């Protein structure tokens, strides 16, 4: 079986996305030929995971300028701004979305009028995707050094190839550890309500033959109590300047449990997930999603009609519960504020 997972790619004036709603039961791709289709795909989780959302938005913006390039410059600018604004409103929490929109805006601003703006934006979007894979490999290298041979890892949601342009952040660390010859076992949280763990992380690990065990979310504490977890390793959607980190709902509970059991809790994320403008996690916008995600599973209703629902998609882990943040520019240990400033000012290349 081909091992490379083609999460998303540019193909002849279209953005092609693996349909993450259909996995693991069906492996199919969705071809978006209009930018609004890409926005819809971000909203309905066809493509999800902070870095993948960023790359999809960049490619979507490039798609959006089709047919606009001949407009007078003022009208082109207005149309471009409108498209960027629509992408920014697709989902609120993942910093990488806004980072990618900003980068596409910079590309637009810096492309001289004599050049083909559409070509420049397509090239930039493809570059963002390629860089993401290289960044994840570097995160993997830094992170794998933290894992002893034989480590049993607990992960939550999907921070794998599917959540990025490829290789993954948290699962990139697992992949790099295995490439370094280490034996690793991954416990996979099911991750209610949308089951990114059971459907996506499990799919990635099983197809690559990486030893793994699926648990429901409420089993994590008992697993730790039995001494079966050596480290918790997750991705991130947004990291504030002090290290407070938003990630999939349920992550906070794991961090608290890990501390109670003396287990290190690691976050793996690219620098594009860091939002240095936010002083702490209290300022991170948390998306609330449709109640149907909670009142049923896979479209089958499990709760009675009329029940009230609370469905935040993310929670914030305060920085004191985090042992280290693994980035492409190195591993940040407390005190995080200083470490974050340092990696953000580091000239470490995106790819090497
Ligand atoms: O709602 P999702 O599936 O987009 O949430 C994804 C997560 O919470 C991931 O852990 C996070 O984006 C990191 S992905 C490398």
CSV table of C-alpha atoms and ligand atoms in Angstrom, one decimal:
chain,number,residue,atom,x,y,z
A,1,UNK,CA,0.0,0.0,0.0
A,2,UNK,CA,1.2,3.5,-0.8
A,3,UNK,CA,2.2,5.0,2.6
A,4,UNK,CA,1.9,8.7,1.7
A,5,UNK,CA,-1.3,10.3,2.7
A,6,UNK,CA,-2.5,13.0,0.2
A,7,UNK,CA,-4.4,15.2,2.6
A,8,UNK,CA,-4.7,18.2,0.2
A,9,UNK,CA,-3.1,19.3,-3.0
A,10,UNK,CA,-3.4,21.8,-5.9
A,11,UNK,CA,-4.3,20.1,-9.2
A,12,UNK,CA,-5.0,22.0,-12.4
A,13,UNK,CA,-7.1,24.9,-11.1
A,14,UNK,CA,-8.6,22.9,-8.3
A,15,UNK,CA,-8.0,22.2,-4.6
A,16,UNK,CA,-8.2,18.5,-3.9
A,17,UNK,CA,-9.0,17.3,-0.4
A,18,UNK,CA,-9.2,13.9,1.1
A,19,UNK,CA,-12.7,13.7,2.5
A,20,UNK,CA,-12.1,13.4,6.3
A,21,UNK,CA,-15.8,13.0,7.0
A,22,UNK,CA,-15.8,9.7,5.1
A,23,UNK,CA,-12.7,8.1,6.7
A,24,UNK,CA,-12.0,5.4,7.6
A,25,UNK,CA,-15.0,3.7,5.9
A,26,UNK,CA,-14.3,5.3,2.5
A,27,UNK,CA,-11.2,6.8,1.0
A,28,UNK,CA,-12.3,9.5,-1.5
A,29,UNK,CA,-11.2,12.9,-2.5
A,30,UNK,CA,-13.3,16.0,-3.0
A,31,UNK,CA,-12.4,18.4,-5.9
A,32,UNK,CA,-13.1,22.1,-5.2
A,33,UNK,CA,-13.1,24.3,-8.2
A,34,UNK,CA,-14.6,27.4,-6.5
A,35,UNK,CA,-13.2,29.1,-3.4
A,36,UNK,CA,-16.6,28.9,-1.7
A,37,UNK,CA,-16.4,25.1,-1.9
A,38,UNK,CA,-13.1,25.2,0.0
A,39,UNK,CA,-14.7,27.4,2.7
A,40,UNK,CA,-17.6,25.0,3.0
A,41,UNK,CA,-15.1,22.1,3.3
A,42,UNK,CA,-13.3,23.9,6.2
A,43,UNK,CA,-16.6,24.5,7.9
A,44,UNK,CA,-18.0,20.9,7.6
A,45,UNK,CA,-14.6,19.3,8.5
A,46,UNK,CA,-13.9,17.7,5.1
A,47,UNK,CA,-10.5,19.3,5.8
A,48,UNK,CA,-9.6,19.9,9.5
A,49,UNK,CA,-6.6,20.2,11.8
A,50,UNK,CA,-5.0,23.6,12.2
A,51,UNK,CA,-2.1,23.4,9.7
A,52,UNK,CA,-4.3,21.7,7.1
A,53,UNK,CA,-7.0,24.4,7.4
A,54,UNK,CA,-4.2,27.0,6.8
A,55,UNK,CA,-3.0,25.3,3.7
A,56,UNK,CA,-6.5,24.8,2.4
A,57,UNK,CA,-7.3,28.5,3.0
A,58,UNK,CA,-4.2,29.6,1.1
A,59,UNK,CA,-5.0,27.3,-1.9
A,60,UNK,CA,-8.7,28.5,-1.7
A,61,UNK,CA,-7.6,32.1,-1.8
A,62,UNK,CA,-5.5,31.3,-4.9
A,63,UNK,CA,-8.5,29.6,-6.4
A,64,UNK,CA,-10.7,32.7,-5.6
A,65,UNK,CA,-8.7,35.1,-7.8
A,66,UNK,CA,-9.5,33.2,-10.9
A,67,UNK,CA,-11.3,35.5,-13.3
A,68,UNK,CA,-10.4,38.5,-11.2
A,69,UNK,CA,-6.8,39.2,-12.4
A,70,UNK,CA,-8.0,41.5,-15.2
A,71,UNK,CA,-10.0,43.8,-12.9
A,72,UNK,CA,-8.7,47.3,-12.4
A,73,UNK,CA,-6.3,47.3,-9.4
A,74,UNK,CA,-8.8,48.9,-6.9
A,75,UNK,CA,-11.6,46.5,-7.7
A,76,UNK,CA,-9.1,43.5,-7.6
A,77,UNK,CA,-7.9,44.6,-4.2
A,78,UNK,CA,-11.5,44.9,-2.9
A,79,UNK,CA,-12.4,41.5,-4.3
A,80,UNK,CA,-9.3,39.9,-2.9
A,81,UNK,CA,-9.9,41.4,0.6
A,82,UNK,CA,-13.5,40.1,0.4
A,83,UNK,CA,-12.2,36.6,-0.3
A,84,UNK,CA,-9.6,36.8,2.5
A,85,UNK,CA,-12.4,38.0,4.9
A,86,UNK,CA,-14.6,35.1,4.0
A,87,UNK,CA,-11.8,32.6,4.7
A,88,UNK,CA,-11.1,34.2,8.0
A,89,UNK,CA,-14.7,33.7,9.1
A,90,UNK,CA,-14.6,30.0,8.3
A,91,UNK,CA,-13.5,28.7,11.7
A,92,UNK,CA,-12.4,30.9,14.7
A,93,UNK,CA,-9.9,29.0,16.7
A,94,UNK,CA,-7.0,27.6,14.6
A,95,UNK,CA,-4.3,30.4,14.4
A,96,UNK,CA,-2.9,28.8,11.3
A,97,UNK,CA,-5.9,29.9,9.3
A,98,UNK,CA,-5.3,33.6,10.0
A,99,UNK,CA,-1.6,33.1,9.6
A,100,UNK,CA,-2.1,31.7,6.1
A,101,UNK,CA,-4.5,34.4,5.1
A,102,UNK,CA,-2.0,37.1,6.3
A,103,UNK,CA,0.7,35.4,4.3
A,104,UNK,CA,-1.5,35.4,1.1
A,105,UNK,CA,-2.2,39.1,1.7
A,106,UNK,CA,1.6,39.7,1.9
A,107,UNK,CA,2.1,37.9,-1.3
A,108,UNK,CA,-0.7,39.9,-3.0
A,109,UNK,CA,0.9,43.2,-1.7
A,110,UNK,CA,4.4,42.3,-2.7
A,111,UNK,CA,3.6,41.0,-6.2
A,112,UNK,CA,4.5,43.8,-8.7
A,113,UNK,CA,1.6,44.8,-11.1
A,114,UNK,CA,3.7,43.6,-14.0
A,115,UNK,CA,3.5,40.0,-12.7
A,116,UNK,CA,0.7,37.5,-13.0
A,117,UNK,CA,-1.0,37.8,-9.6
A,118,UNK,CA,-2.8,34.6,-10.0
A,119,UNK,CA,0.3,32.6,-10.7
A,120,UNK,CA,2.1,34.3,-7.7
A,121,UNK,CA,-0.7,33.3,-5.3
A,122,UNK,CA,-0.9,29.8,-6.6
A,123,UNK,CA,2.9,29.4,-6.2
A,124,UNK,CA,2.7,30.9,-2.6
A,125,UNK,CA,-0.1,28.5,-1.6
A,126,UNK,CA,1.8,25.5,-2.9
A,127,UNK,CA,4.9,26.7,-1.1
A,128,UNK,CA,3.0,27.0,2.2
A,129,UNK,CA,1.9,23.3,1.8
A,130,UNK,CA,5.4,22.1,1.0
A,131,UNK,CA,6.9,24.1,3.9
A,132,UNK,CA,4.4,22.6,6.3
A,133,UNK,CA,5.6,19.1,5.5
A,134,UNK,CA,9.3,20.2,6.0
A,135,UNK,CA,8.3,22.0,9.3
A,136,UNK,CA,6.6,18.8,10.6
A,137,UNK,CA,9.7,16.8,9.9
A,138,UNK,CA,11.7,19.2,12.0
A,139,UNK,CA,9.1,19.1,14.8
A,140,UNK,CA,9.4,15.3,14.5
A,141,UNK,CA,13.2,15.4,14.9
A,142,UNK,CA,13.1,17.7,17.9
A,143,UNK,CA,10.2,15.8,19.5
A,144,UNK,CA,11.5,12.3,19.1
A,145,UNK,CA,14.5,13.0,21.3
A,146,UNK,CA,12.0,13.4,24.2
A,147,UNK,CA,10.6,9.9,23.7
A,148,UNK,CA,12.5,6.9,25.2
A,149,UNK,CA,12.6,3.6,23.3
A,150,UNK,CA,9.5,1.6,24.1
A,151,UNK,CA,7.5,4.7,25.0
A,152,UNK,CA,3.7,4.4,25.3
A,153,UNK,CA,2.1,7.6,24.1
A,154,UNK,CA,-1.4,8.8,24.6
A,155,UNK,CA,-2.8,11.1,21.9
A,156,UNK,CA,-6.0,13.0,21.5
A,157,UNK,CA,-7.9,14.0,18.3
A,158,UNK,CA,-5.8,13.8,15.1
A,159,UNK,CA,-2.6,15.7,14.8
A,160,UNK,CA,-1.3,13.5,12.0
A,161,UNK,CA,-0.7,13.7,8.3
A,162,UNK,CA,-4.5,14.4,7.9
A,163,UNK,CA,-4.3,17.5,10.1
A,164,UNK,CA,-1.4,19.0,8.1
A,165,UNK,CA,-0.1,19.0,4.5
A,166,UNK,CA,1.6,15.7,5.5
A,167,UNK,CA,3.6,13.8,8.2
A,168,UNK,CA,1.8,15.4,11.1
A,169,UNK,CA,2.8,17.3,14.3
A,170,UNK,CA,2.2,15.0,17.2
A,171,UNK,CA,2.1,11.9,14.9
A,172,UNK,CA,5.1,13.4,13.1
A,173,UNK,CA,7.0,13.0,16.4
A,174,UNK,CA,5.8,9.4,16.6
A,175,UNK,CA,6.9,8.8,13.0
A,176,UNK,CA,10.3,10.4,13.6
A,177,UNK,CA,10.8,8.2,16.7
A,178,UNK,CA,10.1,5.1,14.7
A,179,UNK,CA,12.4,6.3,11.9
A,180,UNK,CA,15.1,6.7,14.6
A,181,UNK,CA,14.6,3.0,15.4
A,182,UNK,CA,12.5,3.4,18.6
A,183,UNK,CA,9.6,1.1,19.4
A,184,UNK,CA,6.5,3.3,20.2
A,185,UNK,CA,3.0,2.3,21.1
A,186,UNK,CA,0.2,4.8,20.7
A,187,UNK,CA,-3.0,4.9,22.7
A,188,UNK,CA,-5.6,6.7,20.7
A,189,UNK,CA,-8.4,8.6,22.4
A,190,UNK,CA,-11.6,8.2,20.5
A,191,UNK,CA,-12.2,12.0,20.8
A,192,UNK,CA,-16.0,12.6,21.0
A,193,UNK,CA,-18.0,14.2,19.6
A,194,UNK,CA,-16.5,13.9,16.0
A,195,UNK,CA,-14.2,11.0,16.7
A,196,UNK,CA,-11.1,12.3,15.0
A,197,UNK,CA,-9.1,9.8,17.1
A,198,UNK,CA,-11.1,6.7,16.3
A,199,UNK,CA,-11.7,7.6,12.7
A,200,UNK,CA,-8.5,9.5,11.6
A,201,UNK,CA,-5.6,8.8,14.0
A,202,UNK,CA,-6.5,5.1,14.1
A,203,UNK,CA,-6.7,5.0,10.3
A,204,UNK,CA,-3.3,6.6,9.9
A,205,UNK,CA,-1.6,4.4,12.4
A,206,UNK,CA,-3.2,1.1,11.3
A,207,UNK,CA,-2.4,1.7,7.6
A,208,UNK,CA,1.2,2.3,8.5
A,209,UNK,CA,1.5,-0.7,10.9
A,210,UNK,CA,2.3,1.6,13.9
A,211,UNK,CA,1.3,-0.3,17.1
A,212,UNK,CA,-1.8,1.4,18.6
A,213,UNK,CA,-4.8,0.8,20.9
A,214,UNK,CA,-8.1,2.6,20.7
A,215,UNK,CA,-9.7,3.8,23.9
A,216,UNK,CA,-12.8,5.9,24.7
A,217,UNK,CA,-12.0,9.3,26.2
A,218,UNK,CA,-13.2,8.3,29.7
A,219,UNK,CA,-10.7,5.4,29.8
A,220,UNK,CA,-7.6,7.7,29.8
A,221,UNK,CA,-7.5,8.2,33.6
A,222,UNK,CA,-7.6,4.6,34.3
A,223,UNK,CA,-5.0,3.8,31.7
A,224,UNK,CA,-2.6,6.3,33.4
A,225,UNK,CA,-3.5,5.0,36.8
A,226,UNK,CA,-2.4,1.5,35.6
A,227,UNK,CA,1.0,2.9,34.6
A,228,UNK,CA,0.5,2.3,30.9
A,229,UNK,CA,1.2,5.9,29.6
A,230,UNK,CA,4.8,7.4,29.5
A,231,UNK,CA,3.8,10.6,27.8
A,232,UNK,CA,0.8,12.5,26.5
A,233,UNK,CA,1.5,14.0,23.1
A,234,UNK,CA,-1.0,16.3,21.3
A,235,UNK,CA,-1.2,19.0,18.7
A,236,UNK,CA,-2.5,22.6,19.1
A,237,UNK,CA,-4.9,25.0,17.4
A,238,UNK,CA,-3.6,28.2,19.0
A,239,UNK,CA,-0.9,29.0,21.5
A,240,UNK,CA,-0.9,32.3,23.5
A,241,UNK,CA,2.2,34.3,24.3
A,242,UNK,CA,2.4,32.6,27.8
A,243,UNK,CA,2.1,29.1,26.5
A,244,UNK,CA,-1.6,28.5,27.3
A,245,UNK,CA,-2.8,26.2,24.5
A,246,UNK,CA,-6.1,25.6,22.8
A,247,UNK,CA,-6.6,22.1,21.3
A,248,UNK,CA,-9.4,19.7,20.8
A,249,UNK,CA,-12.0,19.5,23.6
A,250,UNK,CA,-10.8,17.0,26.2
A,251,UNK,CA,-7.1,18.0,26.0
A,252,UNK,CA,-7.3,20.0,29.2
A,253,UNK,CA,-8.6,17.0,31.1
A,254,UNK,CA,-5.7,14.9,29.8
A,255,UNK,CA,-3.2,17.5,30.9
A,256,UNK,CA,-4.6,17.6,34.4
A,257,UNK,CA,-4.7,13.8,34.6
A,258,UNK,CA,-1.1,13.6,33.3
A,259,UNK,CA,0.1,16.0,36.0
A,260,UNK,CA,-1.8,14.0,38.7
A,261,UNK,CA,0.1,10.9,37.5
A,262,UNK,CA,3.5,12.5,37.0
A,263,UNK,CA,3.4,11.9,33.2
A,264,UNK,CA,4.9,14.6,30.9
A,265,UNK,CA,2.4,16.4,28.7
A,266,UNK,CA,3.8,17.6,25.4
A,267,UNK,CA,2.3,19.8,22.7
A,268,UNK,CA,3.7,19.7,19.2
A,269,UNK,CA,3.0,22.6,16.9
A,270,UNK,CA,4.5,24.8,14.2
A,271,UNK,CA,5.4,28.4,15.0
A,272,UNK,CA,2.4,29.5,12.8
A,273,UNK,CA,0.1,28.2,15.6
A,274,UNK,CA,1.5,30.7,18.1
A,275,UNK,CA,-0.5,33.9,18.5
A,276,UNK,CA,1.9,36.2,20.3
A,277,UNK,CA,-0.7,39.0,20.2
A,278,UNK,CA,-2.7,37.1,22.8
A,279,UNK,CA,-1.3,37.5,26.4
A,280,UNK,CA,-3.0,34.3,27.6
A,281,UNK,CA,-5.4,31.5,26.8
A,282,UNK,CA,-8.4,33.5,28.1
A,283,UNK,CA,-8.3,35.5,24.9
A,284,UNK,CA,-8.4,32.5,22.5
A,285,UNK,CA,-11.8,32.3,20.7
A,286,UNK,CA,-13.4,28.9,21.2
A,287,UNK,CA,-15.6,27.6,18.4
A,288,UNK,CA,-19.0,26.1,19.4
A,289,UNK,CA,-20.3,23.7,17.0
A,290,UNK,CA,-23.7,22.2,16.0
A,291,UNK,CA,-25.6,20.3,18.7
A,292,UNK,CA,-26.1,17.4,16.3
A,293,UNK,CA,-22.5,16.4,16.9
A,294,UNK,CA,-23.4,15.7,20.5
A,295,UNK,CA,-26.9,14.3,20.2
A,296,UNK,CA,-25.8,11.6,17.8
A,297,UNK,CA,-22.9,9.7,16.4
A,298,UNK,CA,-22.2,9.4,12.7
A,299,UNK,CA,-25.7,10.8,11.9
A,300,UNK,CA,-27.5,8.3,14.2
A,301,UNK,CA,-29.4,10.1,17.0
A,302,UNK,CA,-28.5,8.8,20.5
A,303,UNK,CA,-30.1,11.6,22.7
A,304,UNK,CA,-33.7,12.5,23.2
A,305,UNK,CA,-35.2,15.4,21.2
A,306,UNK,CA,-35.4,18.6,23.2
A,307,UNK,CA,-32.2,18.0,25.2
A,308,UNK,CA,-30.0,21.1,25.7
A,309,UNK,CA,-26.4,20.8,24.4
A,310,UNK,CA,-23.1,22.5,25.0
A,311,UNK,CA,-20.6,21.7,22.3
A,312,UNK,CA,-17.3,23.6,22.4
A,313,UNK,CA,-14.9,22.2,19.9
A,314,UNK,CA,-11.7,23.2,21.9
A,315,UNK,CA,-10.5,23.8,25.4
A,316,UNK,CA,-7.5,25.7,26.7
A,317,UNK,CA,-4.8,23.9,28.7
A,318,UNK,CA,-3.1,26.5,31.0
A,319,UNK,CA,0.7,26.5,30.5
A,320,UNK,CA,1.6,25.2,34.0
A,321,UNK,CA,0.3,21.7,32.9
A,322,UNK,CA,2.5,21.6,29.8
A,323,UNK,CA,6.0,20.1,30.1
A,324,UNK,CA,7.2,21.3,26.7
A,325,UNK,CA,6.1,22.8,23.4
A,326,UNK,CA,7.8,21.2,20.5
A,327,UNK,CA,8.3,23.5,17.5
A,328,UNK,CA,10.3,23.3,14.3
A,329,UNK,CA,12.8,25.8,15.9
A,330,UNK,CA,13.3,23.6,19.0
A,331,UNK,CA,11.7,22.4,22.2
A,332,UNK,CA,10.3,25.2,24.5
A,333,UNK,CA,10.4,24.4,28.2
A,334,UNK,CA,9.1,26.7,30.9
A,335,UNK,CA,9.3,29.7,31.3
A,336,UNK,CA,7.3,29.6,28.1
A,337,UNK,CA,6.9,33.4,27.6
A,338,UNK,CA,10.7,33.8,27.1
A,339,UNK,CA,11.0,30.5,25.1
A,340,UNK,CA,8.2,31.5,22.8
A,341,UNK,CA,9.7,34.9,22.1
A,342,UNK,CA,13.0,33.2,21.4
A,343,UNK,CA,11.6,30.7,18.9
A,344,UNK,CA,9.6,33.4,17.2
A,345,UNK,CA,12.7,35.5,16.7
A,346,UNK,CA,14.8,32.5,15.7
A,347,UNK,CA,16.0,32.5,12.1
A,348,UNK,CA,15.5,28.7,12.0
A,349,UNK,CA,14.5,28.0,8.4
A,350,UNK,CA,11.0,26.6,7.6
A,351,UNK,CA,12.6,23.9,5.7
A,352,UNK,CA,16.1,22.3,5.9
B,1,LIG,O1,-11.9,20.3,14.9
B,1,LIG,P1,-10.6,19.8,14.4
B,1,LIG,O2,-10.6,18.4,13.9
B,1,LIG,O3,-10.1,20.8,13.3
B,1,LIG,O4,-9.5,19.9,15.6
B,1,LIG,C1,-8.2,19.6,15.4
B,1,LIG,C2,-7.4,19.6,16.6
B,1,LIG,O5,-7.8,19.9,17.6
B,1,LIG,C3,-5.9,19.2,16.4
B,1,LIG,O6,-5.4,18.6,17.5
B,1,LIG,C4,-5.1,20.5,16.1
B,1,LIG,O7,-5.7,21.2,15.0
B,1,LIG,C5,-3.7,20.2,15.8
B,1,LIG,S1,-3.5,19.4,14.2
B,1,LIG,C6,-1.8,19.2,13.9
